[in-house]
mmCIF file of C-alpha atoms and ligand atoms in Angstrom:
data_model
loop_
_atom_site.group_PDB
_atom_site.id
_atom_site.type_symbol
_atom_site.label_atom_id
_atom_site.label_comp_id
_atom_site.label_asym_id
_atom_site.label_seq_id
_atom_site.Cartn_x
_atom_site.Cartn_y
_atom_site.Cartn_z
ATOM 1 C CA MET R 1 114.279 121.472 97.289
ATOM 2 C CA ILE R 2 111.146 119.362 97.043
ATOM 3 C CA ILE R 3 109.708 118.975 93.517
ATOM 4 C CA SER R 4 105.928 119.007 93.724
ATOM 5 C CA GLY R 5 104.536 116.727 91.045
ATOM 6 C CA LYS R 6 101.145 117.879 92.180
ATOM 7 C CA GLU R 7 101.864 121.529 91.352
ATOM 8 C CA LEU R 8 103.744 120.838 88.138
ATOM 9 C CA SER R 9 101.007 118.521 86.898
ATOM 10 C CA ALA R 10 98.314 121.096 87.768
ATOM 11 C CA GLN R 11 100.138 123.660 85.647
ATOM 12 C CA LEU R 12 100.613 121.271 82.718
ATOM 13 C CA LYS R 13 96.991 120.084 82.895
ATOM 14 C CA ALA R 14 95.778 123.696 82.789
ATOM 15 C CA GLU R 15 97.846 124.257 79.632
ATOM 16 C CA MET R 16 96.443 121.087 78.055
ATOM 17 C CA ALA R 17 92.872 122.102 78.975
ATOM 18 C CA GLU R 18 93.383 125.375 77.134
ATOM 19 C CA LYS R 19 94.486 123.468 74.020
ATOM 20 C CA VAL R 20 91.733 120.828 74.183
ATOM 21 C CA LYS R 21 89.091 123.585 74.391
ATOM 22 C CA GLY R 22 89.779 124.335 70.742
ATOM 23 C CA PHE R 23 89.473 120.717 69.580
ATOM 24 C CA PRO R 24 85.696 120.534 68.958
ATOM 25 C CA ALA R 25 85.947 123.476 66.543
ATOM 26 C CA LEU R 26 89.073 122.057 64.890
ATOM 27 C CA TYR R 27 88.332 118.326 64.867
ATOM 28 C CA GLY R 28 84.668 117.934 65.762
ATOM 29 C CA ARG R 29 85.268 116.287 69.112
ATOM 30 C CA VAL R 30 87.616 115.920 72.095
ATOM 31 C CA PRO R 31 90.063 113.010 72.682
ATOM 32 C CA HIS R 32 88.532 109.874 74.193
ATOM 33 C CA LEU R 33 90.428 107.690 76.671
ATOM 34 C CA VAL R 34 89.116 104.257 77.672
ATOM 35 C CA VAL R 35 90.497 102.772 80.890
ATOM 36 C CA ILE R 36 89.872 99.116 81.685
ATOM 37 C CA LEU R 37 90.044 98.096 85.322
ATOM 38 C CA VAL R 38 89.906 94.388 86.139
ATOM 39 C CA GLY R 39 89.170 93.506 89.764
ATOM 40 C CA GLU R 40 89.114 95.581 92.923
ATOM 41 C CA ASP R 41 92.738 96.160 93.901
ATOM 42 C CA PRO R 42 92.472 99.288 96.100
ATOM 43 C CA GLY R 43 95.604 100.883 94.594
ATOM 44 C CA SER R 44 94.359 100.338 91.041
ATOM 45 C CA VAL R 45 90.874 101.632 91.926
ATOM 46 C CA SER R 46 92.437 104.804 93.311
ATOM 47 C CA TYR R 47 94.783 105.367 90.333
ATOM 48 C CA VAL R 48 91.989 104.790 87.825
ATOM 49 C CA LYS R 49 89.835 107.344 89.671
ATOM 50 C CA GLY R 50 92.755 109.755 89.455
ATOM 51 C CA LYS R 51 92.867 109.205 85.704
ATOM 52 C CA ALA R 52 89.137 109.971 85.363
ATOM 53 C CA LYS R 53 89.494 113.120 87.467
ATOM 54 C CA ALA R 54 92.464 114.356 85.447
ATOM 55 C CA SER R 55 90.575 113.650 82.208
ATOM 56 C CA ALA R 56 87.717 115.849 83.423
ATOM 57 C CA GLU R 57 90.164 118.624 84.319
ATOM 58 C CA VAL R 58 91.794 118.540 80.886
ATOM 59 C CA GLY R 59 88.530 118.132 78.952
ATOM 60 C CA ILE R 60 89.282 114.614 77.751
ATOM 61 C CA ARG R 61 86.345 112.194 77.480
ATOM 62 C CA ASN R 62 86.972 109.270 79.853
ATOM 63 C CA THR R 63 85.226 105.930 79.835
ATOM 64 C CA THR R 64 86.238 103.623 82.668
ATOM 65 C CA ILE R 65 85.166 100.020 82.110
ATOM 66 C CA ARG R 66 85.173 97.897 85.253
ATOM 67 C CA LYS R 67 85.280 94.114 84.941
ATOM 68 C CA PRO R 68 85.270 91.447 87.675
ATOM 69 C CA ASP R 69 88.546 89.580 88.257
ATOM 70 C CA THR R 70 86.803 86.462 86.951
ATOM 71 C CA ILE R 71 86.831 87.851 83.387
ATOM 72 C CA SER R 72 88.558 85.435 81.016
ATOM 73 C CA GLU R 73 91.550 86.388 78.923
ATOM 74 C CA GLN R 74 89.451 85.777 75.822
ATOM 75 C CA GLU R 75 86.708 88.181 76.973
ATOM 76 C CA LEU R 76 89.285 90.858 77.728
ATOM 77 C CA LEU R 77 90.924 90.382 74.323
ATOM 78 C CA GLU R 78 87.513 90.677 72.662
ATOM 79 C CA LEU R 79 86.807 93.916 74.521
ATOM 80 C CA ILE R 80 90.137 95.317 73.339
ATOM 81 C CA ALA R 81 89.412 94.255 69.745
ATOM 82 C CA GLN R 82 86.104 96.148 69.946
ATOM 83 C CA LEU R 83 87.808 99.285 71.255
ATOM 84 C CA ASN R 84 90.558 99.011 68.613
ATOM 85 C CA ALA R 85 87.873 99.012 65.914
ATOM 86 C CA ASP R 86 85.965 101.936 67.435
ATOM 87 C CA ASP R 87 86.986 105.115 65.621
ATOM 88 C CA GLU R 88 85.651 107.195 68.531
ATOM 89 C CA VAL R 89 88.298 105.738 70.878
ATOM 90 C CA ASP R 90 91.749 107.369 70.827
ATOM 91 C CA GLY R 91 93.440 105.756 73.814
ATOM 92 C CA ILE R 92 93.133 102.355 75.496
ATOM 93 C CA LEU R 93 94.697 101.665 78.899
ATOM 94 C CA VAL R 94 94.435 98.353 80.733
ATOM 95 C CA GLN R 95 95.351 99.034 84.342
ATOM 96 C CA LEU R 96 98.053 96.667 85.614
ATOM 97 C CA PRO R 97 98.515 94.328 87.362
ATOM 98 C CA LEU R 98 95.990 91.861 85.916
ATOM 99 C CA PRO R 99 94.803 88.692 87.682
ATOM 100 C CA LYS R 100 97.234 85.770 87.377
ATOM 101 C CA HIS R 101 95.110 83.772 84.911
ATOM 102 C CA ILE R 102 95.476 86.546 82.320
ATOM 103 C CA ASP R 103 98.661 86.933 80.266
ATOM 104 C CA GLU R 104 99.573 90.626 80.568
ATOM 105 C CA ASP R 105 101.965 90.574 77.624
ATOM 106 C CA LYS R 106 99.290 89.142 75.374
ATOM 107 C CA VAL R 107 96.769 91.780 76.471
ATOM 108 C CA ILE R 108 99.186 94.675 75.965
ATOM 109 C CA ALA R 109 100.185 93.376 72.521
ATOM 110 C CA ALA R 110 96.486 93.207 71.548
ATOM 111 C CA ILE R 111 96.029 96.971 71.927
ATOM 112 C CA ASP R 112 96.308 98.925 68.678
ATOM 113 C CA LYS R 113 99.780 100.512 68.790
ATOM 114 C CA ALA R 114 98.259 103.850 67.732
ATOM 115 C CA LYS R 115 95.942 103.758 70.796
ATOM 116 C CA ASP R 116 98.586 102.554 73.253
ATOM 117 C CA VAL R 117 98.637 105.584 75.572
ATOM 118 C CA ASP R 118 100.867 103.721 78.074
ATOM 119 C CA GLY R 119 103.654 103.122 75.556
ATOM 120 C CA PHE R 120 103.758 99.478 76.666
ATOM 121 C CA HIS R 121 103.076 97.851 73.266
ATOM 122 C CA PRO R 122 106.097 95.876 71.981
ATOM 123 C CA LEU R 123 106.295 98.106 68.882
ATOM 124 C CA ASN R 124 106.345 101.245 71.054
ATOM 125 C CA VAL R 125 109.002 99.686 73.296
ATOM 126 C CA ALA R 126 111.118 98.785 70.261
ATOM 127 C CA ALA R 127 110.731 102.312 68.873
ATOM 128 C CA LEU R 128 111.860 103.786 72.214
ATOM 129 C CA TRP R 129 115.032 101.669 72.248
ATOM 130 C CA GLN R 130 115.735 102.538 68.605
ATOM 131 C CA LYS R 131 115.182 106.258 69.289
ATOM 132 C CA GLN R 132 112.309 106.420 66.832
ATOM 133 C CA PRO R 133 109.125 108.460 67.329
ATOM 134 C CA CYS R 134 106.880 106.632 69.822
ATOM 135 C CA THR R 135 104.504 107.029 72.732
ATOM 136 C CA LEU R 136 106.694 107.315 75.834
ATOM 137 C CA PRO R 137 105.623 105.437 78.967
ATOM 138 C CA CYS R 138 103.950 107.870 81.392
ATOM 139 C CA THR R 139 106.010 107.444 84.565
ATOM 140 C CA PRO R 140 109.449 107.754 82.901
ATOM 141 C CA LYS R 141 108.234 110.691 80.802
ATOM 142 C CA GLY R 142 106.944 112.399 83.956
ATOM 143 C CA ILE R 143 110.270 111.851 85.734
ATOM 144 C CA ILE R 144 112.236 113.579 82.961
ATOM 145 C CA LYS R 145 109.754 116.486 82.993
ATOM 146 C CA MET R 146 110.216 116.866 86.766
ATOM 147 C CA LEU R 147 114.014 116.878 86.482
ATOM 148 C CA LYS R 148 113.874 119.523 83.762
ATOM 149 C CA ALA R 149 111.338 121.649 85.639
ATOM 150 C CA ALA R 150 113.623 121.573 88.687
ATOM 151 C CA GLY R 151 116.490 122.819 86.532
ATOM 152 C CA VAL R 152 118.509 119.617 86.968
ATOM 153 C CA THR R 153 121.168 119.130 84.274
ATOM 154 C CA ILE R 154 121.063 115.476 83.210
ATOM 155 C CA GLU R 155 123.835 115.490 80.612
ATOM 156 C CA GLY R 156 127.073 113.964 81.835
ATOM 157 C CA LYS R 157 125.629 113.008 85.250
ATOM 158 C CA ARG R 158 125.995 109.643 86.926
ATOM 159 C CA ALA R 159 122.446 108.317 87.178
ATOM 160 C CA VAL R 160 121.592 105.169 89.117
ATOM 161 C CA VAL R 161 118.230 103.455 88.705
ATOM 162 C CA ILE R 162 117.044 100.929 91.275
ATOM 163 C CA GLY R 163 114.625 98.518 89.592
ATOM 164 C CA ARG R 164 114.438 97.055 86.089
ATOM 165 C CA SER R 165 110.721 96.751 85.385
ATOM 166 C CA ASN R 166 109.244 97.205 81.927
ATOM 167 C CA ILE R 167 106.998 99.976 83.276
ATOM 168 C CA VAL R 168 109.612 102.165 84.991
ATOM 169 C CA GLY R 169 113.179 100.932 85.523
ATOM 170 C CA LEU R 170 114.069 100.018 81.949
ATOM 171 C CA PRO R 171 112.364 102.890 80.103
ATOM 172 C CA VAL R 172 113.515 105.590 82.552
ATOM 173 C CA SER R 173 117.070 104.266 82.133
ATOM 174 C CA LYS R 174 116.753 104.652 78.377
ATOM 175 C CA LEU R 175 115.330 108.191 78.659
ATOM 176 C CA LEU R 176 118.175 109.209 81.003
ATOM 177 C CA LEU R 177 120.639 107.722 78.527
ATOM 178 C CA ASP R 178 119.003 109.719 75.721
ATOM 179 C CA GLU R 179 119.566 112.841 77.871
ATOM 180 C CA ASN R 180 123.272 111.879 77.941
ATOM 181 C CA ALA R 181 123.484 110.675 81.536
ATOM 182 C CA THR R 182 125.783 107.756 82.374
ATOM 183 C CA VAL R 183 123.298 105.192 83.606
ATOM 184 C CA THR R 184 123.690 102.249 85.958
ATOM 185 C CA ILE R 185 120.729 99.897 86.374
ATOM 186 C CA THR R 186 120.660 98.069 89.706
ATOM 187 C CA HIS R 187 118.358 95.355 91.045
ATOM 188 C CA SER R 188 117.876 92.668 93.675
ATOM 189 C CA ARG R 189 121.053 90.812 92.674
ATOM 190 C CA THR R 190 123.312 93.876 92.654
ATOM 191 C CA ARG R 191 126.253 93.425 95.017
ATOM 192 C CA ASN R 192 127.058 96.269 97.421
ATOM 193 C CA LEU R 193 124.035 98.257 96.322
ATOM 194 C CA ALA R 194 124.729 101.101 98.755
ATOM 195 C CA GLU R 195 128.196 101.525 97.293
ATOM 196 C CA VAL R 196 126.687 101.922 93.829
ATOM 197 C CA THR R 197 123.843 104.222 94.865
ATOM 198 C CA ARG R 198 126.236 106.488 96.786
ATOM 199 C CA GLN R 199 127.881 107.270 93.428
ATOM 200 C CA ALA R 200 124.601 108.577 92.040
ATOM 201 C CA GLU R 201 124.190 112.234 91.216
ATOM 202 C CA ILE R 202 120.661 111.327 90.112
ATOM 203 C CA LEU R 203 119.012 108.393 91.895
ATOM 204 C CA VAL R 204 115.726 106.976 90.600
ATOM 205 C CA VAL R 205 114.096 104.437 92.886
ATOM 206 C CA ALA R 206 111.411 102.100 91.562
ATOM 207 C CA ILE R 207 111.616 98.945 93.607
ATOM 208 C CA GLY R 208 108.254 98.942 95.379
ATOM 209 C CA ARG R 209 109.459 98.472 98.944
ATOM 210 C CA PRO R 210 108.564 100.991 101.645
ATOM 211 C CA LYS R 211 111.526 103.144 102.748
ATOM 212 C CA PHE R 212 114.002 100.794 101.043
ATOM 213 C CA VAL R 213 116.546 103.573 100.438
ATOM 214 C CA THR R 214 118.136 104.762 103.659
ATOM 215 C CA ALA R 215 120.306 107.833 104.288
ATOM 216 C CA ASP R 216 123.595 105.897 104.092
ATOM 217 C CA MET R 217 122.781 104.958 100.468
ATOM 218 C CA VAL R 218 122.588 108.550 99.210
ATOM 219 C CA ALA R 219 125.391 111.058 98.528
ATOM 220 C CA ASP R 220 125.157 114.615 99.814
ATOM 221 C CA GLY R 221 123.588 116.811 97.144
ATOM 222 C CA ALA R 222 122.056 113.953 95.151
ATOM 223 C CA VAL R 223 118.842 114.357 93.168
ATOM 224 C CA VAL R 224 116.414 111.682 94.397
ATOM 225 C CA ILE R 225 113.325 110.584 92.454
ATOM 226 C CA ASP R 226 111.004 108.289 94.407
ATOM 227 C CA VAL R 227 108.665 106.233 92.216
ATOM 228 C CA GLY R 228 107.314 103.987 95.000
ATOM 229 C CA VAL R 229 103.736 104.141 96.220
ATOM 230 C CA ASN R 230 103.555 101.876 99.275
ATOM 231 C CA ARG R 231 101.735 101.644 102.559
ATOM 232 C CA ASP R 232 103.983 102.299 105.524
ATOM 233 C CA PRO R 233 103.672 99.057 107.561
ATOM 234 C CA GLU R 234 103.885 101.051 110.816
ATOM 235 C CA THR R 235 101.560 103.985 110.171
ATOM 236 C CA GLY R 236 99.441 102.635 107.286
ATOM 237 C CA LYS R 237 100.027 105.910 105.433
ATOM 238 C CA LEU R 238 101.276 106.198 101.840
ATOM 239 C CA CYS R 239 105.038 106.240 101.596
ATOM 240 C CA GLY R 240 107.687 105.923 98.931
ATOM 241 C CA ASP R 241 110.650 103.623 98.371
ATOM 242 C CA VAL R 242 112.828 106.303 99.984
ATOM 243 C CA ASP R 243 113.070 107.214 103.660
ATOM 244 C CA PHE R 244 112.052 110.802 102.927
ATOM 245 C CA ALA R 245 112.553 112.287 106.402
ATOM 246 C CA ALA R 246 116.122 110.966 106.601
ATOM 247 C CA ILE R 247 117.142 111.805 103.035
ATOM 248 C CA GLU R 248 115.434 115.139 102.372
ATOM 249 C CA PRO R 249 118.097 117.070 104.375
ATOM 250 C CA LYS R 250 120.904 115.436 102.317
ATOM 251 C CA ALA R 251 119.373 115.655 98.853
ATOM 252 C CA SER R 252 119.625 118.763 96.666
ATOM 253 C CA VAL R 253 116.312 117.832 95.045
ATOM 254 C CA ILE R 254 113.796 115.153 96.086
ATOM 255 C CA THR R 255 110.267 114.120 95.129
ATOM 256 C CA PRO R 256 107.647 113.441 97.821
ATOM 257 C CA VAL R 257 105.148 110.568 98.077
ATOM 258 C CA PRO R 258 102.288 111.287 97.732
ATOM 259 C CA GLY R 259 102.315 114.340 95.462
ATOM 260 C CA GLY R 260 105.439 113.517 93.439
ATOM 261 C CA VAL R 261 105.815 111.079 90.574
ATOM 262 C CA GLY R 262 102.220 109.710 90.813
ATOM 263 C CA PRO R 263 100.447 112.889 89.688
ATOM 264 C CA MET R 264 103.035 113.345 86.915
ATOM 265 C CA THR R 265 102.301 109.817 85.635
ATOM 266 C CA ILE R 266 98.650 110.752 85.274
ATOM 267 C CA CYS R 267 99.517 114.111 83.712
ATOM 268 C CA CYS R 268 101.654 112.391 81.055
ATOM 269 C CA LEU R 269 98.814 109.969 80.363
ATOM 270 C CA MET R 270 96.692 113.006 79.462
ATOM 271 C CA GLU R 271 99.442 114.276 77.191
ATOM 272 C CA ASN R 272 99.801 110.863 75.527
ATOM 273 C CA THR R 273 96.042 110.673 74.959
ATOM 274 C CA ILE R 274 96.117 114.049 73.213
ATOM 275 C CA GLU R 275 99.136 112.947 71.144
ATOM 276 C CA CYS R 276 97.404 109.722 70.047
ATOM 277 C CA PHE R 277 94.261 111.689 69.166
ATOM 278 C CA LEU R 278 96.202 114.205 67.062
ATOM 279 C CA ARG R 279 98.307 111.536 65.359
ATOM 280 C CA ARG R 280 95.172 109.596 64.417
ATOM 281 C CA ARG R 281 93.601 112.808 63.007
ATOM 282 C CA ALA R 282 96.696 113.505 60.942
ATOM 283 C CA LYS R 283 96.376 110.174 59.154
HETATM 284 N N1 L34 J 1 98.499 100.199 82.483
HETATM 285 N N2 L34 J 1 99.052 100.240 84.700
HETATM 286 C C1 L34 J 1 99.013 100.865 83.518
HETATM 287 N N3 L34 J 1 99.467 102.126 83.338
HETATM 288 C C2 L34 J 1 99.980 102.812 84.378
HETATM 289 O O1 L34 J 1 100.479 104.049 84.180
HETATM 290 C C3 L34 J 1 100.012 102.223 85.641
HETATM 291 N N4 L34 J 1 100.463 102.873 86.764
HETATM 292 C C4 L34 J 1 101.228 102.109 87.755
HETATM 293 C C5 L34 J 1 100.376 100.881 88.114
HETATM 294 N N5 L34 J 1 99.710 100.290 86.960
HETATM 295 C C6 L34 J 1 99.570 100.915 85.782
HETATM 296 C C7 L34 J 1 99.854 103.903 87.365
HETATM 297 O O2 L34 J 1 98.942 104.538 86.852
HETATM 298 C C8 L34 J 1 101.345 103.106 88.894
HETATM 299 N N6 L34 J 1 100.397 104.160 88.576
HETATM 300 C C9 L34 J 1 100.091 105.218 89.421
HETATM 301 C C10 L34 J 1 99.332 106.298 89.003
HETATM 302 C C11 L34 J 1 99.034 107.346 89.845
HETATM 303 C C12 L34 J 1 99.462 107.349 91.137
HETATM 304 C C13 L34 J 1 100.228 106.285 91.578
HETATM 305 C C14 L34 J 1 100.529 105.236 90.719
HETATM 306 C C15 L34 J 1 99.086 108.474 92.030
HETATM 307 O O3 L34 J 1 98.401 109.370 91.625
HETATM 308 N N7 L34 J 1 99.532 108.466 93.298
HETATM 309 C C16 L34 J 1 99.188 109.500 94.242
HETATM 310 C C17 L34 J 1 98.533 108.894 95.456
HETATM 311 C C18 L34 J 1 97.294 108.141 95.096
HETATM 312 C C19 L34 J 1 96.554 107.571 96.287
HETATM 313 O O4 L34 J 1 96.191 108.360 97.170
HETATM 314 O O5 L34 J 1 96.332 106.355 96.317
HETATM 315 C C20 L34 J 1 100.452 110.248 94.620
HETATM 316 O O6 L34 J 1 100.339 111.407 95.007
HETATM 317 O O7 L34 J 1 101.524 109.647 94.533
#
């Protein structure tokens, strides 16, 4: 079974659009998401466009601010301070990665926690690990939604995550743990990786290397979630971290690239923007 993130996200966005339609009457306006894109990285340009398109579909106001990669850290921090102070802004997202001369951690920490639609702010991260109410990071949140929509039972399962990034590997591990999976986090220094991944009933791959996971690394019947968005060095087409053609026949459930986790990430960003908007209204 192939889980279509594209279809699931279309359904969820339609439900959100229905809800947002009522917001002007209830609250006087719709949620407003501001996306900051620094530089011209083609991947980032494409993802940020996807975020604007999804916003339009859901009825969320989107402002995308594009800055040259020569912007100083100070200028970026000042822009964020301005947006923090603007009561008409509900969500602030700084697309990553940033140019090397800018300290990403400092930029993320500068965003008002209540407007942190990515769930990357240190206070949101701390709340996640302490199981307190927080904004969940979009990609991990989308992964759990896909598993549930596919009818996958998470509780009691052996889950293996490849990758330990702040954006995906660590938070998705925590969410799987919260769903009562037994979680193993693997990475570049893991010995006998294939031996570990073959134990996985649920395998989440977020390593950022094209077709890194080969058929011999996956057990028959495994659920495989592919977070990678890479260019295939041979064909130049988009491909995941998983060799889809080789693994799809073995897996019980698998996500495609494109059309899998990516669209769900954007869908959850819409949900987070609505949540931030409503939480700010409630105050
Ligand atoms: N701040 N930076 C911040 N927040 C994020 O949530 C992200 N991420 C990751 C990179 N940097 C970020 C994204 O938005 C990755 N990411 C992302 C979002 C959407 C898609 C892929 C990555 C996506 O929609 N992928 C499509 C293909 C898009 C294409 O054609 O280029 C897919 O179907 O997988």
